[in-house]
XYZ file of N, CA and C in Angstrom:
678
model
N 22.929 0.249 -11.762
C 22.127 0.346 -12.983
C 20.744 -0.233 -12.722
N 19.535 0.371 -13.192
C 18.429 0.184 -13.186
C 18.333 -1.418 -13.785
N 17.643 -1.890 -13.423
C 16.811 -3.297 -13.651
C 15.723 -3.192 -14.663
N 15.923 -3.567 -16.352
C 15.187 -4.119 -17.468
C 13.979 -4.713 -17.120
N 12.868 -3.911 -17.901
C 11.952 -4.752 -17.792
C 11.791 -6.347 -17.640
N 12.507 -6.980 -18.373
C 12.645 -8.471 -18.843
C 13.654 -9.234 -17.409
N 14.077 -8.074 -16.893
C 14.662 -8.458 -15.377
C 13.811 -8.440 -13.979
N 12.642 -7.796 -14.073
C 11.575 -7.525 -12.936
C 11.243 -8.748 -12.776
N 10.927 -9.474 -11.403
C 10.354 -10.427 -11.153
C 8.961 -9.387 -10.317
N 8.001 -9.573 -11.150
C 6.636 -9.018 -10.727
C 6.393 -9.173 -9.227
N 5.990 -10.709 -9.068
C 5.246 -11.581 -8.036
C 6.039 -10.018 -6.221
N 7.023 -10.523 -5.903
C 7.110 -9.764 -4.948
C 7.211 -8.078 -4.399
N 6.873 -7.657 -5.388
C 6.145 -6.104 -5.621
C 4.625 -6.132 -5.136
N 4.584 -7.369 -5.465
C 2.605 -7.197 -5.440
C 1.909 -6.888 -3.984
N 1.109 -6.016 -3.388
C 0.159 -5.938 -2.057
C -1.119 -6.466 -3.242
N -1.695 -7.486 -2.756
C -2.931 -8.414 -3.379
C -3.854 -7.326 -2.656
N -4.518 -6.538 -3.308
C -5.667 -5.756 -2.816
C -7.301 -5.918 -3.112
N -7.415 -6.347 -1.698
C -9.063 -6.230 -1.680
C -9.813 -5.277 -1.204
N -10.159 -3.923 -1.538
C -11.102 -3.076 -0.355
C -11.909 -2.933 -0.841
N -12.510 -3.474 -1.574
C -14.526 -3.191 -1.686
C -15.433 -3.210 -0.553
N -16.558 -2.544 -0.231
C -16.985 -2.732 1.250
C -17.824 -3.555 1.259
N -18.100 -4.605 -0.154
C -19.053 -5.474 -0.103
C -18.139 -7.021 -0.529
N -16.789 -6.920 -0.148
C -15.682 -8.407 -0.046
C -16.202 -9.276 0.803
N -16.675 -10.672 0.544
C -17.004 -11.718 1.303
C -16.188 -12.446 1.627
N -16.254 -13.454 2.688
C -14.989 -14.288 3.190
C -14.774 -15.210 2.104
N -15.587 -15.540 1.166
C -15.096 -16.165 0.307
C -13.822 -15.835 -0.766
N -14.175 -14.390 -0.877
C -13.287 -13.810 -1.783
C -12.123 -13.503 -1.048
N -12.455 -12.681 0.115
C -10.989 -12.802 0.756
C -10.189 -14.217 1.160
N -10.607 -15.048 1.093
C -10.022 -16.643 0.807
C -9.485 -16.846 -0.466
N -10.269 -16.154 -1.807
C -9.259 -16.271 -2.967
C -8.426 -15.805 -2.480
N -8.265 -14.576 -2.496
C -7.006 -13.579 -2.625
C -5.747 -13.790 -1.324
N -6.319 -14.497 -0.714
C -4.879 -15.062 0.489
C -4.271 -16.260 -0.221
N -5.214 -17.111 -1.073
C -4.817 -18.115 -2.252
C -4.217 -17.746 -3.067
N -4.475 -16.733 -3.825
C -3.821 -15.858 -4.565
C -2.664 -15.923 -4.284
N -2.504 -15.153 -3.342
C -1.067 -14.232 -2.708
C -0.063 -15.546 -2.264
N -0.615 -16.222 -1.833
C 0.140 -17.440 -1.667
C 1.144 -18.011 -2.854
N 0.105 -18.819 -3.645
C 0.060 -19.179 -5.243
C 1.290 -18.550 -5.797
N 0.888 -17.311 -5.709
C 1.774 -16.448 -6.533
C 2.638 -15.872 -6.002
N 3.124 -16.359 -4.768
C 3.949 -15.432 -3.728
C 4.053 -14.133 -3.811
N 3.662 -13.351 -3.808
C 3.115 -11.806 -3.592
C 3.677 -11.284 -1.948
N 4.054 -9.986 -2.065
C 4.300 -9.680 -0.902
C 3.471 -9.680 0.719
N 2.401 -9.381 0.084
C 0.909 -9.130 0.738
C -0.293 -8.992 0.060
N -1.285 -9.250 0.909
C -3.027 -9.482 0.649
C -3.134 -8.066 1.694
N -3.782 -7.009 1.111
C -4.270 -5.800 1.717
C -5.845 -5.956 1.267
N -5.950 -6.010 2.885
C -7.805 -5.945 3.064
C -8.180 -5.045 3.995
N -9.582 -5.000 4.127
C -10.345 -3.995 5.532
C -9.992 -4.725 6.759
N -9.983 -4.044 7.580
C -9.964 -4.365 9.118
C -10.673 -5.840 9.472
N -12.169 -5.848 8.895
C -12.685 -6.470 9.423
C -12.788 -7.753 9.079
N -11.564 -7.965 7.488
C -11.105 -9.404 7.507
C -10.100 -9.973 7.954
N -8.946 -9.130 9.049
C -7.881 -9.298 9.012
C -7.493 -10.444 9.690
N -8.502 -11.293 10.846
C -8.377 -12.431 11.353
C -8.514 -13.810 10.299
N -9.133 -13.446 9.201
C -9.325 -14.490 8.292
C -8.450 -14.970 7.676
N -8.043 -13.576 7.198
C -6.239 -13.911 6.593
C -5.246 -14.195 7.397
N -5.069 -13.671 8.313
C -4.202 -14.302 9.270
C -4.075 -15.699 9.701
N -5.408 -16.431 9.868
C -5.359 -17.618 9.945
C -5.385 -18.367 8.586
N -5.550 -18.023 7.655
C -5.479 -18.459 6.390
C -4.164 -18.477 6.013
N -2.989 -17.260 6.269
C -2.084 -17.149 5.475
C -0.658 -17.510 6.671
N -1.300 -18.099 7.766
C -0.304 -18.775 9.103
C 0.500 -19.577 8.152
N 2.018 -19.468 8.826
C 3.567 -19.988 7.902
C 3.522 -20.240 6.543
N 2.831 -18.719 5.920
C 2.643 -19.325 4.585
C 3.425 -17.429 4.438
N 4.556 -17.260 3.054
C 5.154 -15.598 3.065
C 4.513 -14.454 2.852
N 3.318 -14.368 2.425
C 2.653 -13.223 2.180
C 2.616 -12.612 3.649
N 2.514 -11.261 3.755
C 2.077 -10.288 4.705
C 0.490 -10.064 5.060
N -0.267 -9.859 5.839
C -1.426 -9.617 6.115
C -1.497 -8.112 6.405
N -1.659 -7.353 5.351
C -1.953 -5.642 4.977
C -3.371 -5.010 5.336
N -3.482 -4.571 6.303
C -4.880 -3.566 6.276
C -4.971 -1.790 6.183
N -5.956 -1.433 6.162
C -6.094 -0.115 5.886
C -6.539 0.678 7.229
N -5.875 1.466 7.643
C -6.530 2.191 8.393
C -6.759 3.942 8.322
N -8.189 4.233 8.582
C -8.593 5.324 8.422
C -9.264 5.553 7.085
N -9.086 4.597 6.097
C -9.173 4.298 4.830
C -11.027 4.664 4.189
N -11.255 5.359 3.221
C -10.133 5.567 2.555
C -9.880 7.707 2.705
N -10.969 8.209 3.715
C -10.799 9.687 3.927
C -9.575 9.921 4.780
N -9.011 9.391 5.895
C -8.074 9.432 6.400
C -8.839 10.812 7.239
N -10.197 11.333 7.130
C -10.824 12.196 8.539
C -11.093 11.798 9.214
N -10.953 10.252 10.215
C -11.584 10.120 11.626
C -10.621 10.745 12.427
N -10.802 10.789 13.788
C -10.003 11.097 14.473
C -8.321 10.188 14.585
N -7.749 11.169 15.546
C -6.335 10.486 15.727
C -6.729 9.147 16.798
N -7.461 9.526 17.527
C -7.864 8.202 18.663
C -8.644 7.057 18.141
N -9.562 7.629 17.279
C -9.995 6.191 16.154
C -9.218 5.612 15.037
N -8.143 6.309 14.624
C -7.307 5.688 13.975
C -6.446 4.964 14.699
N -5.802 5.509 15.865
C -5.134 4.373 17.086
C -5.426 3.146 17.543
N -6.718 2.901 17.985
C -7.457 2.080 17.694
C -7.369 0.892 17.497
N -8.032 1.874 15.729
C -8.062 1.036 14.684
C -6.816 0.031 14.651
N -5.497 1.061 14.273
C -4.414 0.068 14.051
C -3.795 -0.925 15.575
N -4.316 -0.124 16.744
C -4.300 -1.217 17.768
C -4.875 -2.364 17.865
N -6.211 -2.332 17.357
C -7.138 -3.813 17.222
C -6.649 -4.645 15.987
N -6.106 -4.184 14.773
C -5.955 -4.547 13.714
C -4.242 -5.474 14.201
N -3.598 -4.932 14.799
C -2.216 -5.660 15.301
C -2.605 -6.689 16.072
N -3.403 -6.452 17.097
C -3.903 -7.748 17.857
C -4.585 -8.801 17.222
N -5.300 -8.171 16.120
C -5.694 -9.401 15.147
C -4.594 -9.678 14.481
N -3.314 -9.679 14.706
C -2.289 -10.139 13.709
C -2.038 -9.865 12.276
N -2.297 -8.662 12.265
C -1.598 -7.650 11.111
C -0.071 -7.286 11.066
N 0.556 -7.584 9.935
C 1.899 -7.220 9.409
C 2.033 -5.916 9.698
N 1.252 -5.301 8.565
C 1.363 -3.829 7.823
C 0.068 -3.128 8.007
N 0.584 -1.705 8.134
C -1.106 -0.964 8.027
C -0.848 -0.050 7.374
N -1.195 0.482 6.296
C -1.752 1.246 5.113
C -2.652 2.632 5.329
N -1.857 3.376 6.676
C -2.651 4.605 7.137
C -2.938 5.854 6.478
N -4.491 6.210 5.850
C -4.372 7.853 5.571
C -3.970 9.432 6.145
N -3.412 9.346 5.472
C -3.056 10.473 6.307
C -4.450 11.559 6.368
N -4.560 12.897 7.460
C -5.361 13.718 7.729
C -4.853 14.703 6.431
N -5.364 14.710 5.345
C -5.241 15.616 4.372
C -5.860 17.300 4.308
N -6.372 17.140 5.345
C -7.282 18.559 5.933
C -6.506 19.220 6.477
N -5.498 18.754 7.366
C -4.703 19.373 8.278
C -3.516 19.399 7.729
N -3.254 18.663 6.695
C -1.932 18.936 6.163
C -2.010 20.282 5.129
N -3.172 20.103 4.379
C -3.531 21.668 3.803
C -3.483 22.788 4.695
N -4.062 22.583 5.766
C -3.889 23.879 6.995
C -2.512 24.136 7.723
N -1.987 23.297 7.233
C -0.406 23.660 7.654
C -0.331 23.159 9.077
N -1.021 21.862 9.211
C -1.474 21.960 11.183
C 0.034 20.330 11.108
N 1.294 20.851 10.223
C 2.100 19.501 10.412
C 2.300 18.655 11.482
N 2.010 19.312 12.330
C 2.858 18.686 13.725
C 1.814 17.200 14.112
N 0.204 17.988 14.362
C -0.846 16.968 14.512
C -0.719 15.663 13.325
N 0.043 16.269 11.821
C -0.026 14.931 11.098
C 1.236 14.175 11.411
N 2.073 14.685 11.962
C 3.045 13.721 12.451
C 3.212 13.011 13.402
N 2.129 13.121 14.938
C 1.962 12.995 15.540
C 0.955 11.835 15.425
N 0.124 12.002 14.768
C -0.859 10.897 14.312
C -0.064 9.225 13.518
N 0.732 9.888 13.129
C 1.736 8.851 12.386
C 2.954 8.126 13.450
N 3.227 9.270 14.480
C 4.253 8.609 15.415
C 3.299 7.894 15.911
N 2.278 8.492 17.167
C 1.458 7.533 17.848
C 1.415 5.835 17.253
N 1.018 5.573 16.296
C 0.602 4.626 15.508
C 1.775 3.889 15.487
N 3.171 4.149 15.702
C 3.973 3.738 14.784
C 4.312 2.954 16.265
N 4.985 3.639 16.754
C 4.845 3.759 18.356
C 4.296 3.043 19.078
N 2.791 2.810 18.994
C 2.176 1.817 19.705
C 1.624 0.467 19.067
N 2.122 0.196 17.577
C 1.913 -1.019 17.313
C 3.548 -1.655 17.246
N 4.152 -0.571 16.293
C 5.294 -1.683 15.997
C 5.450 -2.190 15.073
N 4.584 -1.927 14.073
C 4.207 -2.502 12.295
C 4.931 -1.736 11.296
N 4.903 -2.371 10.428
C 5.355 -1.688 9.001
C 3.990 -1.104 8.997
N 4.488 0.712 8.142
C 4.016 1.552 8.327
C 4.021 2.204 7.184
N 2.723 1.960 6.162
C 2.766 3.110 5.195
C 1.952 4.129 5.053
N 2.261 5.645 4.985
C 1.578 6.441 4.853
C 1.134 7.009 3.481
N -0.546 6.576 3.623
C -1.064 7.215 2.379
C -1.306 8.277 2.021
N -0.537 9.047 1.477
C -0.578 10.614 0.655
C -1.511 11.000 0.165
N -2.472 10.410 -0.766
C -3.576 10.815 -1.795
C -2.905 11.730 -2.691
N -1.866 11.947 -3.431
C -1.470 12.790 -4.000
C -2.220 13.224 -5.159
N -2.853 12.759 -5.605
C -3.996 13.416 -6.673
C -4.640 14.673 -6.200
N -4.481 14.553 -4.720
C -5.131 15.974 -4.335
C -4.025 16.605 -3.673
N -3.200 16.588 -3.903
C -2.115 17.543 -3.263
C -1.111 18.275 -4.077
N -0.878 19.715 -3.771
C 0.270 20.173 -4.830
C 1.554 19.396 -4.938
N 2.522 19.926 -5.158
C 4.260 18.873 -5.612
C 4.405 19.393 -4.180
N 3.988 21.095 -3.923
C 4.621 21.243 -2.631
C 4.225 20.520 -1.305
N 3.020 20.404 -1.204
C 2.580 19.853 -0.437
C 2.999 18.306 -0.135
N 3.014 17.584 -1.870
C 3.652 16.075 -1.554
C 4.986 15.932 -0.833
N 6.032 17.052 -1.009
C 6.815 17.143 -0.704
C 6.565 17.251 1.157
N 6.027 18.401 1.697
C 5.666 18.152 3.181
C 5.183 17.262 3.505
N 4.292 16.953 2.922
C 3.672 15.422 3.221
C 4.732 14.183 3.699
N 5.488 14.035 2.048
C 6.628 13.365 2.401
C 7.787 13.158 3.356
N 7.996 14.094 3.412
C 9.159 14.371 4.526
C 8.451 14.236 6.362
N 7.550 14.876 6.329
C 6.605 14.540 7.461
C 6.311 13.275 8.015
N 6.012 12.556 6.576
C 5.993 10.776 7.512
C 7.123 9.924 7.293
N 8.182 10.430 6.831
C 9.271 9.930 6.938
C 9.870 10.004 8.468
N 9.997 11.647 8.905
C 10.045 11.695 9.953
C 9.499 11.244 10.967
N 8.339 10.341 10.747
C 7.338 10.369 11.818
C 7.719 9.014 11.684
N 8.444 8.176 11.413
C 8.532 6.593 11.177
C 7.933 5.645 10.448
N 7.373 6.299 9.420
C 6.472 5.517 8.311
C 7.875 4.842 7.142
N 7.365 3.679 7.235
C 8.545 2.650 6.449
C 8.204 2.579 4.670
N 6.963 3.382 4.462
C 6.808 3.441 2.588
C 5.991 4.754 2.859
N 6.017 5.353 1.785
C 4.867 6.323 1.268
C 4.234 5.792 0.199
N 3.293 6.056 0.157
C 2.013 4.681 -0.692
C 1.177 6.294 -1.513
N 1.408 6.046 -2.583
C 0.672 7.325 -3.930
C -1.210 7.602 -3.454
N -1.511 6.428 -3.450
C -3.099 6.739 -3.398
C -3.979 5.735 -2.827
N -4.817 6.048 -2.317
C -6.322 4.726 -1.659
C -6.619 4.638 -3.000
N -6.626 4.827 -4.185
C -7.285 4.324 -5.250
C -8.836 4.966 -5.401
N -9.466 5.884 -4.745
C -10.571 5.996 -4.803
C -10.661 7.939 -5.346
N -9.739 8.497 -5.300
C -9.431 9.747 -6.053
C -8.270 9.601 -6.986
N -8.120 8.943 -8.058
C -6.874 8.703 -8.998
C -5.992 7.664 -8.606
N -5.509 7.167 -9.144
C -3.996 6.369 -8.923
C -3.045 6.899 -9.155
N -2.401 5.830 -8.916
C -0.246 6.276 -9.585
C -0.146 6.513 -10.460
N 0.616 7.610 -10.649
C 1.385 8.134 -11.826
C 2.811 7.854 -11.500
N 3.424 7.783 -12.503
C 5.089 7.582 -12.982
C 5.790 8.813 -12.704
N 5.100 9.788 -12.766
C 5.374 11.552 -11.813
C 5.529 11.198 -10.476
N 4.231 10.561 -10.115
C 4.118 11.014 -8.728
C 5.070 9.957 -7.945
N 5.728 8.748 -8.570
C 6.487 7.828 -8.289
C 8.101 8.481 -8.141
N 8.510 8.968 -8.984
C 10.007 9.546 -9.451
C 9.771 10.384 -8.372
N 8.929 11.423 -7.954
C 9.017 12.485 -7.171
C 9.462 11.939 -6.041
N 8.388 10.719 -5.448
C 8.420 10.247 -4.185
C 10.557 9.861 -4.217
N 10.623 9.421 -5.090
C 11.957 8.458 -5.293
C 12.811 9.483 -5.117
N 12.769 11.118 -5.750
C 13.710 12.141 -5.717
C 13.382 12.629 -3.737
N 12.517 12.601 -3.320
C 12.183 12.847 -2.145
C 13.306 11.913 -0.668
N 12.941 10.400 -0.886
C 12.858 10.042 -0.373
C 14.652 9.465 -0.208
N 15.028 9.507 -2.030
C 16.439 8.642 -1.683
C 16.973 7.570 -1.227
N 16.114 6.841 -1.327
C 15.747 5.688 -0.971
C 15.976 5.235 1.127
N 15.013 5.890 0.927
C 15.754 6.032 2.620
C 14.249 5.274 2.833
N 13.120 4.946 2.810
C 12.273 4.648 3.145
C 11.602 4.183 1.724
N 10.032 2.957 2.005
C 10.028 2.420 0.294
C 9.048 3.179 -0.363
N 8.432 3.300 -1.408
C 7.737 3.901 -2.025
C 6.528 2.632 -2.681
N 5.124 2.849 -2.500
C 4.311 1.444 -2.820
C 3.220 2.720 -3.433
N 3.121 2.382 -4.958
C 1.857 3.153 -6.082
C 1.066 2.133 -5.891
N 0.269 3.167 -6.079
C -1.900 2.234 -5.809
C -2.451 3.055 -6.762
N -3.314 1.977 -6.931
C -4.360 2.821 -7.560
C -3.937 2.351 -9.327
N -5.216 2.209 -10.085
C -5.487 1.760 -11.485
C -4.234 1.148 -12.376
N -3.774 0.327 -11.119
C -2.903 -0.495 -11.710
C -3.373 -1.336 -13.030
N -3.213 -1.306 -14.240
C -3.694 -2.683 -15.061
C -3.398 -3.516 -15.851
N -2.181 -2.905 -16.462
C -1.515 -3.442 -17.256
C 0.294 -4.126 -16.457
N 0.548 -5.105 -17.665
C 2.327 -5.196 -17.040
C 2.998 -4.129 -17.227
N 2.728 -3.615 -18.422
C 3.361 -2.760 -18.798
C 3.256 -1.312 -18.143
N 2.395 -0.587 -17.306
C 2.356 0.183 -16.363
C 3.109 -0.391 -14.896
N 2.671 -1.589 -14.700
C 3.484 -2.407 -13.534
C 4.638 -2.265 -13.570
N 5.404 -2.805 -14.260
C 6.990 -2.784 -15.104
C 7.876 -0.983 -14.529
N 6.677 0.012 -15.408
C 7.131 1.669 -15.415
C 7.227 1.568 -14.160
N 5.966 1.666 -13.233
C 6.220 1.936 -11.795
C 7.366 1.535 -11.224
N 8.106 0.114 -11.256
C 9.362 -0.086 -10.655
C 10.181 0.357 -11.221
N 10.481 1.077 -12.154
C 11.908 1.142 -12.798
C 11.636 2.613 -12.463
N 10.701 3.245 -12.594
C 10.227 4.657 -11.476
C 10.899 4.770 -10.255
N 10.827 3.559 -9.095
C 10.992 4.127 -8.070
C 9.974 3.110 -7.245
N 9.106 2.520 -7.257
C 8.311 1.824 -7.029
C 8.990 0.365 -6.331
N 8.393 0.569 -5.205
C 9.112 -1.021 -4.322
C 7.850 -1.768 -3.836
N 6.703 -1.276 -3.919
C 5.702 -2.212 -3.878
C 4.616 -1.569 -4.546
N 3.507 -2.383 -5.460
C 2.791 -2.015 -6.121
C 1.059 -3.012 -5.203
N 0.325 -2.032 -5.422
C -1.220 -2.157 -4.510
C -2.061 -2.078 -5.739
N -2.213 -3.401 -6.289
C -2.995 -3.690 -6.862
C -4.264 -4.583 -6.562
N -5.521 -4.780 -7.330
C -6.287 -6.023 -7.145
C -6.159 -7.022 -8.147
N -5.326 -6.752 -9.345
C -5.526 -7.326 -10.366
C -4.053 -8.194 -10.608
N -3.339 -8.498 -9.500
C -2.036 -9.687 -9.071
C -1.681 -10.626 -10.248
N -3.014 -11.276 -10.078
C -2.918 -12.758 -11.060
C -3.090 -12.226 -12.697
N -3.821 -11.640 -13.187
C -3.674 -10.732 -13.897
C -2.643 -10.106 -14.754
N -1.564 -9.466 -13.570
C -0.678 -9.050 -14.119
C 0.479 -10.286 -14.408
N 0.621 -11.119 -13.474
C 1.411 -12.152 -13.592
C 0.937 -12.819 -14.980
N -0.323 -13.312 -15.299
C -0.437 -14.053 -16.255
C 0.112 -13.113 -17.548
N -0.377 -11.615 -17.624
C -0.145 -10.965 -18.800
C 1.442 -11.026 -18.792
N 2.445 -11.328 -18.156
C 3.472 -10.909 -17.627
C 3.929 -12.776 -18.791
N 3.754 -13.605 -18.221
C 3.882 -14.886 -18.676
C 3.677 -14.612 -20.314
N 2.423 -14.346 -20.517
C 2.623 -14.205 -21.976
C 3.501 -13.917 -23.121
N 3.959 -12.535 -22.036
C 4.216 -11.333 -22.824
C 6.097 -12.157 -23.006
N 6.180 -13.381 -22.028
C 7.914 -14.088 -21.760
C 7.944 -14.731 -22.876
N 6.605 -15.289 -22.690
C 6.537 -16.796 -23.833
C 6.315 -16.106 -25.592
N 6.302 -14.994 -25.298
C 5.813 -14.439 -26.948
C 7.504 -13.414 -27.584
N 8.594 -13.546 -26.491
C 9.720 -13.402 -26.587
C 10.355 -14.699 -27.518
């Protein structure tokens, strides 16, 4: 039986998300505070803070989450390799890869699975592949889906947040897809508890938000006004 709102413990759903391209080390120092604080699953940032958090968030439970390819998912397959090769050596958990959405429209599957094994393959990380489903048909989410499942991706993640967010559609689908065989993590215009809440009882095993503390506090309220 599904798990009651009033049964969700928020805090470890949460990826603490920072990707603005103008995040200072200061702020990415909140948000590893944050994630801490509030025990959150992970702090998802750019590449180029990922040593900060790492040493910030040393024997402390949060995950250190970055993005790669983020947020077009068009560089190449060798700059996305890379990417998530340098990003592991800086001591990254998880990487948060776009998928090539160009080539998955062209039907070119094999190159997007291939891009996803490589990666998977040569780091060794938890592995989520970002769909963008705002721009993709059901059919397509569906190839999509099954594609980086196969390819060793450990979540399918709804959106970079920068063409739409999660929907409660696009969550159930992933969930009818996937069967729980791999996790499912919605992004994108997370804001309320009460959208937070839908997403897990959707199907939702990690939620990519920036607004963590936020939801926790609205979350507190909403206990204490019980």
């Amino acid at each position: 039986m599904a798990a009651t709102h009033s049964e969700i413990d928020l805090a470890p759903y949460i990826d603490h998300a920072l990707l603005s391209p103008i995040a200072t080390p200061e702020q990415i120092e909140q948000w590893c505070e944050d994630a801490d604080r509030f025990n959150f699953a992970a702090v998802c940032i750019n590449p180029i803070h990922v040593r900060q958090a790492v040493e910030y968030l040393s024997n402390r439970s949060p995950k250190v989450c970055t993005v790669i390819g983020f947020p077009l998912g068009a560089t190449t397959s060798a700059v996305k390799l890379y990417e998530a090769q340098e990003a592991t050596e800086n001591g990254a958990d998880e990487l948060d890869i776009v998928i090539n959405l160009g080539w998955l429209k062209a039907g070119k599957v094999e190159e997007v699975h291939r891009e996803i094994s490589e990666i998977r393959d040569a780091t060794g990380l938890v592995i989520k592949a970002i769909l963008e489903m705002s721009l993709l048909t059901d059919e397509e989410k569906r190839i999509a889906a099954e594609i980086c499942m196969d390819a060793g991706a450990d979540f399918l993640k709804t959106s970079t947040g920068w063409n739409g967010g999660a929907t409660i559609a696009d969550v159930r689908l992933l969930k009818d897809i996937t069967n729980d065989r791999v996790g499912i993590k919605a992004s994108g215009g997370i804001h309320t508890v009460d959208q937070a809440l839908e997403l897990i009882v959707a199907g939702a095993t990690r939620l990519g938000t920036s607004r963590g503390p936020d939801l926790i506090r609205q979350r507190d309220n909403l206990d204490k006004g019980q």
